[in-house]
Coordinates of C-alpha atoms in Angstrom, one line a residue:
L1 CA 0.0 0.0 0.0
T2 CA 2.9 2.4 0.8
T3 CA 4.3 1.7 -2.7
F4 CA 0.9 2.3 -4.1
Y5 CA 0.4 5.8 -2.9
K6 CA 4.0 6.9 -3.2
W7 CA 3.7 6.1 -6.9
D8 CA 2.2 9.6 -7.3
T9 CA 2.5 11.7 -4.1
R10 CA -0.2 14.1 -5.3
T11 CA -2.8 11.5 -4.4
Q12 CA -1.4 10.9 -0.9
P13 CA -3.6 13.4 1.0
R14 CA -6.7 11.9 -0.6
I15 CA -5.7 8.3 0.2
T16 CA -4.8 9.4 3.8
H17 CA -8.2 10.9 4.3
L18 CA -9.8 7.7 3.1
L19 CA -7.7 5.5 5.5
K20 CA -8.4 7.7 8.5
L21 CA -12.0 6.4 8.4
E22 CA -10.8 3.5 10.3
N23 CA -10.8 5.7 13.4
C24 CA -13.8 7.9 12.4
N25 CA -16.2 9.1 15.1
T26 CA -19.9 8.3 15.1
T27 CA -20.9 11.6 13.6
V28 CA -19.9 10.4 10.1
S29 CA -22.8 9.2 8.0
E30 CA -23.3 5.5 7.9
L31 CA -23.8 5.9 4.2
L32 CA -20.5 7.7 3.7
I33 CA -18.4 5.0 5.4
P34 CA -19.2 2.3 2.9
L35 CA -18.8 4.7 0.1
A36 CA -15.3 5.7 1.2
W37 CA -14.2 2.1 1.9
T38 CA -15.6 1.0 -1.4
T39 CA -13.4 3.7 -3.0
V40 CA -10.3 2.4 -1.2
T41 CA -11.1 -1.2 -2.3
Q42 CA -11.6 0.0 -5.9
Q43 CA -8.2 1.8 -5.7
L44 CA -6.4 -1.3 -4.4
R45 CA -8.0 -3.5 -7.0
K46 CA -6.4 -1.4 -9.7
V47 CA -2.9 -1.8 -8.3
P48 CA -2.0 -4.8 -10.4
D49 CA -3.1 -3.0 -13.5
I50 CA -0.9 0.0 -12.7
F51 CA 2.3 -2.1 -12.2
F52 CA 1.5 -4.2 -15.2
W53 CA 1.4 -1.2 -17.4
G54 CA 4.4 0.4 -15.6
Q55 CA 3.3 3.8 -16.7
R56 CA 3.3 6.8 -14.3
K57 CA 0.9 8.6 -16.7
R58 CA -1.8 5.9 -16.4
F59 CA -1.8 6.3 -12.6
S60 CA -1.7 10.1 -12.5
T61 CA -4.9 10.4 -14.5
M62 CA -6.8 8.0 -12.3
P63 CA -7.9 10.5 -9.7
E64 CA -9.8 12.5 -12.3
I65 CA -11.4 9.3 -13.7
E66 CA -12.4 8.1 -10.3
T67 CA -13.8 11.5 -9.3
S68 CA -16.0 11.5 -12.4
K69 CA -17.1 8.0 -11.8
R70 CA -18.0 8.6 -8.2
D71 CA -19.8 11.8 -9.0
S72 CA -22.0 9.9 -11.5
E73 CA -22.8 7.4 -8.8
L74 CA -23.9 9.8 -6.1
F75 CA -25.3 12.7 -8.2
S76 CA -27.0 10.6 -10.9
P77 CA -30.7 10.0 -11.4
P78 CA -32.4 6.9 -9.9
S79 CA -31.7 3.7 -11.8
D80 CA -35.4 2.9 -12.3
V81 CA -35.8 5.7 -14.9
R82 CA -33.8 3.5 -17.4
G83 CA -35.9 2.9 -20.5
M84 CA -38.4 5.8 -19.9
T85 CA -39.8 7.1 -23.2
K86 CA -42.3 9.6 -21.8
L87 CA -40.8 12.2 -19.5
D88 CA -42.0 11.8 -15.9
R89 CA -40.1 14.5 -13.9
T90 CA -41.4 13.1 -10.6
A91 CA -39.5 9.8 -11.1
F92 CA -36.2 11.6 -10.8
K93 CA -36.5 12.3 -7.0
K94 CA -33.6 10.9 -5.0
T95 CA -32.2 11.4 -1.5
V96 CA -28.5 11.5 -0.9
T97 CA -26.5 12.0 2.3
I98 CA -24.2 15.0 2.3
P99 CA -21.7 16.0 5.0
V100 CA -22.4 19.5 6.4
L101 CA -20.7 22.0 8.8
K102 CA -22.9 24.0 11.1
V103 CA -21.9 27.7 11.5
R104 CA -23.3 31.0 12.7
K105 CA -25.1 32.8 9.9
E106 CA -23.1 36.0 10.3
I107 CA -19.8 34.4 9.5
V108 CA -20.9 32.4 6.5
S109 CA -19.5 34.8 3.8
R110 CA -16.1 35.1 5.4
L111 CA -15.8 31.4 6.1
M112 CA -16.8 30.3 2.5
R113 CA -13.8 32.1 1.1
S114 CA -11.6 29.8 3.1
L115 CA -13.5 26.6 2.5
K116 CA -13.5 26.5 -1.3
R117 CA -11.7 23.2 -1.4
A118 CA -13.9 21.5 1.1
A119 CA -17.3 22.9 0.0
L120 CA -19.6 21.1 -2.3
Q121 CA -19.1 22.0 -6.0
R122 CA -22.2 21.0 -7.7
P123 CA -24.1 23.3 -10.1
G124 CA -27.7 23.8 -9.2
I125 CA -27.3 22.9 -5.5
K126 CA -26.9 25.6 -2.9
R127 CA -23.8 25.3 -0.8
V128 CA -25.3 27.1 2.1
I129 CA -28.8 26.3 3.5
E130 CA -30.8 27.2 6.5
D131 CA -30.4 25.0 9.6
P132 CA -33.9 23.4 10.1
E133 CA -33.2 23.2 13.8
D134 CA -31.6 26.6 14.4
E135 CA -32.6 29.8 12.6
E136 CA -29.5 31.5 13.8
S137 CA -27.3 29.0 12.1
R138 CA -26.5 27.8 8.6
L139 CA -25.3 24.5 7.1
I140 CA -22.4 24.5 4.7
M141 CA -22.6 21.6 2.2
L142 CA -19.3 19.8 2.0
D143 CA -17.8 17.6 -0.7
P144 CA -18.8 14.1 0.1
Y145 CA -15.7 12.7 -1.6
K146 CA -13.3 14.8 0.4
M147 CA -14.9 15.5 3.8
F148 CA -15.6 12.5 6.1
T149 CA -14.5 13.6 9.6
H150 CA -12.9 16.7 11.2
D151 CA -9.6 15.2 10.2
S152 CA -10.5 15.8 6.5
F153 CA -10.0 19.6 7.0
E154 CA -6.6 20.9 6.0
K155 CA -4.4 22.7 8.6
A156 CA -5.3 26.2 7.1
E157 CA -9.0 25.4 7.2
L158 CA -8.8 24.2 10.8
N159 CA -7.0 27.4 11.7
I160 CA -9.8 29.6 10.3
L161 CA -12.4 27.5 11.9
K162 CA -10.7 28.0 15.2
Q163 CA -10.4 31.8 14.7
L164 CA -14.1 32.0 14.0
N165 CA -14.9 29.7 16.9
V166 CA -16.5 27.1 14.7
S167 CA -16.5 23.5 15.6
P168 CA -15.0 21.2 12.9
Q169 CA -17.5 18.6 13.8
I170 CA -19.1 17.2 10.5
T171 CA -22.7 16.0 10.5
K172 CA -24.9 14.5 7.9
Y173 CA -27.8 16.0 6.0
S174 CA -30.4 14.3 3.8
L175 CA -30.5 16.2 0.5
E176 CA -33.4 15.6 -1.8
L177 CA -32.4 15.8 -5.5
T178 CA -35.1 16.4 -8.1
Y179 CA -35.3 16.6 -11.9
E180 CA -34.2 20.2 -11.7
N181 CA -30.9 19.2 -10.1
F182 CA -29.7 17.0 -12.9
K183 CA -27.9 18.0 -16.1
S184 CA -29.4 17.1 -19.4
E185 CA -26.6 14.7 -20.2
E186 CA -27.1 13.0 -16.8
I187 CA -30.8 12.6 -17.4
L188 CA -30.3 11.1 -20.9
R189 CA -27.5 8.9 -19.8
A190 CA -29.8 7.4 -17.1
V191 CA -32.7 7.0 -19.5
L192 CA -31.1 5.7 -22.7
P193 CA -29.9 2.1 -23.0
E194 CA -26.7 1.6 -21.0
G195 CA -23.5 2.0 -23.0
Q196 CA -25.2 3.9 -25.9
D197 CA -24.3 7.4 -27.0
V198 CA -26.3 10.3 -25.5
I199 CA -27.0 13.7 -26.8
S200 CA -24.1 15.9 -25.8
G201 CA -24.9 18.9 -27.9
F202 CA -27.1 20.5 -30.5
S203 CA -27.2 23.5 -32.9
R204 CA -29.1 26.4 -31.5
V205 CA -31.0 28.5 -34.1
G206 CA -32.7 31.2 -32.1
H207 CA -35.4 29.5 -30.0
I208 CA -34.9 26.2 -31.8
A209 CA -32.7 23.3 -30.7
H210 CA -31.7 21.4 -33.8
L211 CA -30.6 17.8 -33.2
N212 CA -29.4 14.9 -35.4
L213 CA -30.6 11.8 -33.5
R214 CA -29.2 8.4 -34.2
D215 CA -31.3 5.3 -34.6
H216 CA -31.0 4.0 -31.1
Q217 CA -32.1 7.4 -29.8
L218 CA -35.3 7.6 -31.8
P219 CA -37.5 5.7 -29.4
F220 CA -36.7 8.4 -26.8
K221 CA -36.9 11.3 -29.2
H222 CA -39.9 13.1 -27.6
L223 CA -38.3 12.8 -24.1
I224 CA -35.0 14.0 -25.5
G225 CA -36.7 17.0 -27.1
Q226 CA -38.4 18.0 -23.9
V227 CA -35.2 17.7 -21.8
M228 CA -33.4 20.0 -24.3
I229 CA -36.2 22.6 -23.8
D230 CA -36.2 22.2 -20.0
K231 CA -32.4 22.5 -19.6
N232 CA -31.7 25.3 -22.0
P233 CA -33.2 28.7 -21.2
G234 CA -34.7 30.4 -24.3
I235 CA -35.2 27.1 -26.2
T236 CA -38.9 26.6 -26.8
S237 CA -38.8 24.1 -29.7
A238 CA -36.7 21.0 -30.4
V239 CA -36.5 19.5 -33.9
N240 CA -34.8 16.5 -35.4
K241 CA -33.4 16.4 -39.0
I242 CA -35.0 13.4 -40.8
N243 CA -33.2 13.6 -44.1
N244 CA -29.9 14.8 -45.5
I245 CA -29.4 18.2 -47.2
D246 CA -29.4 16.8 -50.8
N247 CA -32.2 18.7 -52.4
T248 CA -31.9 21.7 -54.8
Y249 CA -32.8 24.2 -52.1
R250 CA -30.4 23.0 -49.4
N251 CA -33.1 22.7 -46.7
F252 CA -34.1 19.5 -45.0
Q253 CA -37.2 17.9 -43.6
M254 CA -37.5 18.1 -39.8
E255 CA -39.7 16.7 -37.1
V256 CA -40.7 18.8 -34.1
L257 CA -39.9 16.6 -31.1
S258 CA -41.2 18.8 -28.4
G259 CA -42.4 22.4 -27.8
E260 CA -43.9 24.9 -30.2
E261 CA -44.0 24.3 -34.0
N262 CA -43.0 27.8 -34.8
M263 CA -40.0 27.7 -37.1
M264 CA -39.8 31.5 -37.7
T265 CA -36.7 32.5 -35.8
K266 CA -34.3 35.3 -35.2
V267 CA -30.5 34.8 -34.7
R268 CA -27.6 37.1 -33.9
E269 CA -24.3 36.3 -35.5
N270 CA -21.2 38.5 -35.4
N271 CA -23.3 41.5 -34.4
Y272 CA -25.8 41.1 -37.3
T273 CA -29.4 40.0 -37.1
Y274 CA -31.0 37.4 -39.4
E275 CA -34.6 36.3 -39.5
F276 CA -35.9 33.4 -41.5
D277 CA -38.1 30.3 -41.5
F278 CA -35.7 27.5 -40.4
S279 CA -37.8 24.8 -42.0
K280 CA -37.4 26.3 -45.5
V281 CA -33.8 27.7 -45.7
Y282 CA -30.3 26.6 -44.9
W283 CA -28.6 28.0 -41.7
N284 CA -25.7 26.5 -39.9
P285 CA -24.5 28.3 -36.7
R286 CA -21.3 26.4 -36.8
L287 CA -20.1 28.5 -39.7
S288 CA -20.1 31.8 -37.8
T289 CA -16.3 31.8 -37.6
E290 CA -16.0 31.2 -41.3
H291 CA -18.4 34.0 -42.2
C292 CA -16.2 36.3 -40.0
R293 CA -12.9 35.0 -41.6
I294 CA -14.0 35.8 -45.1
T295 CA -15.4 39.2 -44.1
E296 CA -12.0 40.1 -42.6
L297 CA -10.3 39.4 -46.0
L298 CA -12.4 42.1 -47.6
K299 CA -11.5 45.7 -47.7
P300 CA -13.9 48.7 -48.2
G301 CA -14.6 49.1 -51.9
D302 CA -14.1 45.5 -52.8
V303 CA -16.6 43.6 -54.9
L304 CA -18.1 40.4 -53.5
F305 CA -20.1 37.9 -55.6
D306 CA -21.9 35.5 -53.3
V307 CA -23.1 32.6 -55.6
F308 CA -25.0 30.6 -52.9
A309 CA -25.9 33.4 -50.5
G310 CA -28.6 31.7 -48.4
V311 CA -30.2 34.3 -46.1
G312 CA -27.1 36.6 -46.2
P313 CA -24.4 35.6 -43.6
F314 CA -21.6 36.6 -46.1
A315 CA -23.5 39.3 -48.0
V316 CA -24.7 41.4 -45.0
P317 CA -21.3 41.8 -43.2
A318 CA -19.6 42.5 -46.5
A319 CA -22.1 45.2 -47.3
K320 CA -21.6 46.7 -43.8
K321 CA -17.9 46.9 -44.7
N322 CA -18.8 49.1 -47.6
C323 CA -18.2 46.5 -50.2
T324 CA -20.3 46.2 -53.4
V325 CA -22.2 42.9 -53.1
F326 CA -24.0 40.8 -55.6
A327 CA -25.9 38.0 -53.7
N328 CA -27.7 35.1 -55.3
D329 CA -29.7 32.0 -54.2
L330 CA -31.8 29.6 -56.1
N331 CA -34.2 28.9 -53.2
P332 CA -37.1 31.4 -53.4
E333 CA -37.5 31.3 -49.6
S334 CA -33.8 32.1 -49.2
H335 CA -34.1 34.9 -51.7
K336 CA -37.0 36.3 -49.8
W337 CA -35.2 36.3 -46.5
L338 CA -32.0 37.5 -48.1
L339 CA -33.9 40.6 -49.2
H340 CA -35.5 40.9 -45.7
N341 CA -32.2 40.6 -43.9
C342 CA -30.5 43.2 -46.1
K343 CA -33.3 45.7 -45.1
L344 CA -33.2 44.5 -41.5
N345 CA -29.4 45.3 -41.3
K346 CA -29.8 48.5 -43.4
V347 CA -27.6 47.4 -46.3
D348 CA -30.3 46.9 -48.9
R349 CA -28.9 49.7 -51.0
K350 CA -25.5 48.1 -51.1
V351 CA -26.6 44.6 -52.1
K352 CA -28.0 43.5 -55.5
V353 CA -30.0 40.3 -54.9
F354 CA -30.7 37.6 -57.5
N355 CA -32.8 34.4 -57.6
L356 CA -30.9 32.3 -60.1
D357 CA -29.2 29.0 -60.6
G358 CA -25.5 29.3 -59.6
K359 CA -24.3 28.7 -63.2
D360 CA -26.8 31.2 -64.6
F361 CA -25.7 33.8 -62.0
L362 CA -22.0 33.3 -62.9
Q363 CA -22.6 33.5 -66.6
G364 CA -25.0 36.3 -66.4
P365 CA -24.8 39.1 -63.7
V366 CA -21.2 38.1 -62.6
R367 CA -19.9 38.0 -66.2
E368 CA -21.4 41.4 -67.0
E369 CA -20.0 43.0 -63.8
L370 CA -16.6 41.4 -64.3
M371 CA -16.4 42.8 -67.8
Q372 CA -17.0 46.2 -66.4
Q373 CA -14.9 45.9 -63.2
L374 CA -11.9 44.3 -64.9
G375 CA -12.0 46.8 -67.8
L376 CA -11.5 49.8 -65.5
S377 CA -8.2 51.7 -65.0
K378 CA -5.2 49.8 -64.0
E379 CA -4.9 52.2 -61.1
R380 CA -7.9 50.5 -59.5
K381 CA -7.0 49.0 -56.2
H382 CA -10.1 47.2 -55.2
S383 CA -10.2 43.4 -55.2
V384 CA -13.0 41.1 -56.6
H385 CA -14.0 38.1 -54.5
I386 CA -16.3 35.2 -55.4
V387 CA -17.7 33.1 -52.5
M388 CA -19.1 29.7 -53.4
N389 CA -20.5 28.1 -50.3
L390 CA -22.2 24.9 -51.5
P391 CA -19.8 22.3 -50.2
A392 CA -21.6 19.3 -51.8
K393 CA -21.5 20.7 -55.4
A394 CA -19.7 24.1 -55.5
I395 CA -16.5 22.7 -57.2
E396 CA -18.7 21.5 -60.2
F397 CA -19.7 25.2 -60.8
L398 CA -16.0 26.2 -61.3
S399 CA -16.4 25.1 -64.9
A400 CA -18.5 28.2 -65.5
F401 CA -15.3 30.3 -65.2
K402 CA -13.8 28.7 -68.3
S403 CA -13.7 31.2 -71.2
L404 CA -16.2 33.4 -69.3
L405 CA -14.8 36.8 -70.5
D406 CA -14.0 38.3 -73.9
G407 CA -11.3 40.7 -74.8
Q408 CA -7.8 41.3 -73.5
P409 CA -6.8 40.0 -70.1
C410 CA -6.8 42.5 -67.3
S411 CA -3.8 43.1 -65.0
S412 CA -3.1 40.0 -62.9
D413 CA -3.7 42.0 -59.7
L414 CA -7.3 42.5 -60.7
L415 CA -8.1 38.8 -61.4
P416 CA -11.0 37.5 -59.2
I417 CA -10.2 35.6 -56.1
V418 CA -12.4 32.5 -55.5
H419 CA -13.3 31.0 -52.2
C420 CA -14.8 27.7 -53.0
Y421 CA -16.1 25.2 -50.3
S422 CA -16.0 21.5 -50.5
F423 CA -16.2 18.3 -48.5
S424 CA -13.5 15.7 -48.4
K425 CA -13.2 12.2 -46.9
D426 CA -9.6 11.7 -48.2
V427 CA -6.7 11.1 -45.8
N428 CA -5.2 14.3 -47.3
P429 CA -8.3 16.5 -47.6
A430 CA -6.4 19.6 -48.7
K431 CA -4.6 17.9 -51.6
D432 CA -7.9 16.2 -52.5
V433 CA -9.8 19.5 -52.8
Q434 CA -7.0 21.0 -54.8
Q435 CA -7.1 18.1 -57.2
Q436 CA -10.9 18.2 -57.5
A437 CA -10.9 21.9 -58.3
G438 CA -8.0 21.6 -60.6
A439 CA -9.6 18.7 -62.5
V440 CA -12.7 20.9 -63.2
L441 CA -10.6 23.8 -64.4
G442 CA -8.2 21.7 -66.3
I443 CA -5.1 23.0 -64.5
S444 CA -3.0 22.3 -61.4
L445 CA -3.8 24.4 -58.4
E446 CA -1.5 22.8 -55.9
A447 CA 1.2 25.5 -56.3
C448 CA -1.2 28.5 -56.6
S449 CA -3.9 28.0 -54.0
S450 CA -4.4 27.8 -50.3
V451 CA -6.8 25.5 -48.4
H452 CA -8.4 26.3 -45.1
L453 CA -10.0 23.7 -42.8
V454 CA -13.4 25.0 -41.9
R455 CA -14.7 22.2 -39.6
N456 CA -15.0 18.5 -39.1
V457 CA -18.5 17.5 -40.4
A458 CA -18.5 13.9 -39.4
P459 CA -15.9 11.2 -38.7
N460 CA -13.4 11.2 -41.6
K461 CA -15.3 14.0 -43.3
E462 CA -14.0 17.6 -43.5
M463 CA -15.4 20.8 -44.8
L464 CA -12.7 23.0 -46.5
C465 CA -12.3 26.2 -48.4
I466 CA -9.9 26.4 -51.3
T467 CA -8.8 30.0 -52.2
F468 CA -7.2 30.9 -55.5
Q469 CA -7.0 33.6 -58.1
I470 CA -8.6 32.6 -61.4
P471 CA -5.8 32.5 -64.1
A472 CA -6.4 34.7 -67.1
S473 CA -5.8 31.7 -69.3
I474 CA -8.9 30.1 -67.8
L475 CA -11.1 33.2 -67.4
Y476 CA -10.6 34.7 -70.9
K477 CA -11.3 33.2 -74.2
N478 CA -8.5 32.2 -76.6
Q479 CA -5.8 32.3 -74.0
T480 CA -2.8 29.9 -73.7
I481 CA -2.6 28.2 -70.3
N482 CA 0.4 29.6 -68.5
L483 CA 0.4 29.6 -64.7
G484 CA 3.1 32.3 -64.2
E485 CA 4.7 33.2 -60.9
H486 CA 2.4 36.2 -60.4
F487 CA -0.4 33.9 -59.4
L488 CA 1.5 32.6 -56.5
E489 CA 2.6 36.1 -55.6
N490 CA -1.0 37.4 -55.6
L491 CA -2.1 34.4 -53.5
M492 CA 0.5 35.4 -50.8
K493 CA -1.1 38.8 -50.6
L494 CA -4.4 37.4 -49.4

C-alpha cells in the first residue's frame, strides 16, 4: 500500500483521508463510510493493472477518472428511470447524504472564502442552506468525496475555523435531488440504454434546438426534445433532422420533437441579425467563424459575388464593410429572407439580390459585372472576391469560369479571387480538394492555391475552403494556359 500511494504523491492526502475512516467518530454518515471504503477497495484492485502497465501517466490520470465515476454514482438520477420514453419528472427524485458543517449565519460569507476546497461544488445545488433546527445557524454543504471527519480539513482550514470559533464537527444532511438538479446529459445517460451514446450537444438557431438523432435514440426522441427545452433557457422548440441536405434548395425535412412548432426564428451572428423560416432555408450556426474570416479578408470598396448566398451571412457583413455585393440564391425562400435581412441590417442599397441557378448567376450578372470591373483603369486598387459556399457541389460550378470573358486579359492584380467550399473524406483532404478543383478547371492548383480547414463535419469528413486567383488563361477566351509566378505572388497577398 505504501508503494501504491507513493507512486504519485499528489494523491497521498486523498488516500490518507480515506484511510483515516478506520478511526472515524460516530458523527460520520453510515452511508458515507461504505462509500469511502468502497473507493479504497476500488483503488487497491487497480494496483496490479498499474504495475502491469508500468506507466506513471496511467496512474496520475486515475484520480480524475475516479472522481467523475463517483460523481456519476452519487449525483445521478435513480436507476429505475432507465428505458423511460415519456418524461416523468417526478420519477427523478432521489435522497443522498451530504456532509455538512454548522456555522453561525453572520460568518458564512467570510468562512466560505476559506472553504472553497472543502465545499460542495455541484451546479444547481446551494452550498449554504438554513439549519432546520436553528434559525441563527446555517449549514455549509461539503464535498462528500473529500470530507468525512474533522480530520478531513486541512491545517489552514482548521485554523480559520478555530479563529471564528466554529466546531470542525461534521454531521450529515439528507438532501433531496429532483429533476431540476440533474444536467441534461445525466438525465439522458440514465434513461437511454446503458452504453449507448447520449446527446451531448445541438445546434441552436434562435429559440430552436436542432438535433441529429441516431437510430438508437429515436424511441426516446420526444423525451430528448423535452429535456433539451427544460435544460436550456430560451429554447422553446426541439427539432430533429429526418433527411440529408441533398435537395436543390439546401433545406431539409424536420420533425418537431417537443415544444412549439413555430419555425420562424431570429438569430444574432457577429453582431448582425437574421430572420428566417428555419424549415425552409439553410442555416448553420457552426459557420459563424468562417463568415467572419471571409469578411475580414475584404476591404472597403471590394466587390463580392456570393453565388450561394442563403439568407445573407456573407453578404450582409460585406455590405456593412462598404463592399459592393451581388448575392444570389436559387431557393425562393432564401431569396425572400435575403432581401428581408438586407433591409433589417440596413444594407439593402449596397446589395443586389438575385434568384438564379448558380451557373446562370455566374454566366449572367457576374460576367457582366466582371467585364465592367476588370476593364477599369489599371490604377484601380479594389479586389474582386467570389464566394461559393455549397460544399456538396460548388466545385462543379467552377467550370462556369472557363472562357467566361471576352477581350484582352486585365492586370493579374485584378483577377478575381475565388473562395470555394467542398467536403472531403480523403486522408489528405487539402490535396484532395486542390485536385478536385484543378480537374474541373483543367489546371493544377497545388502551387497557386491555399486550403483552409473549416470544420469537421463527421468522422473522416472535413469541410474545407480552397482559395485561388482565377488564371487569365482560364477566365478569358482564346488564351494559352500559363500559370506564371504572379499567381503565387498574388495568393500570398491574401
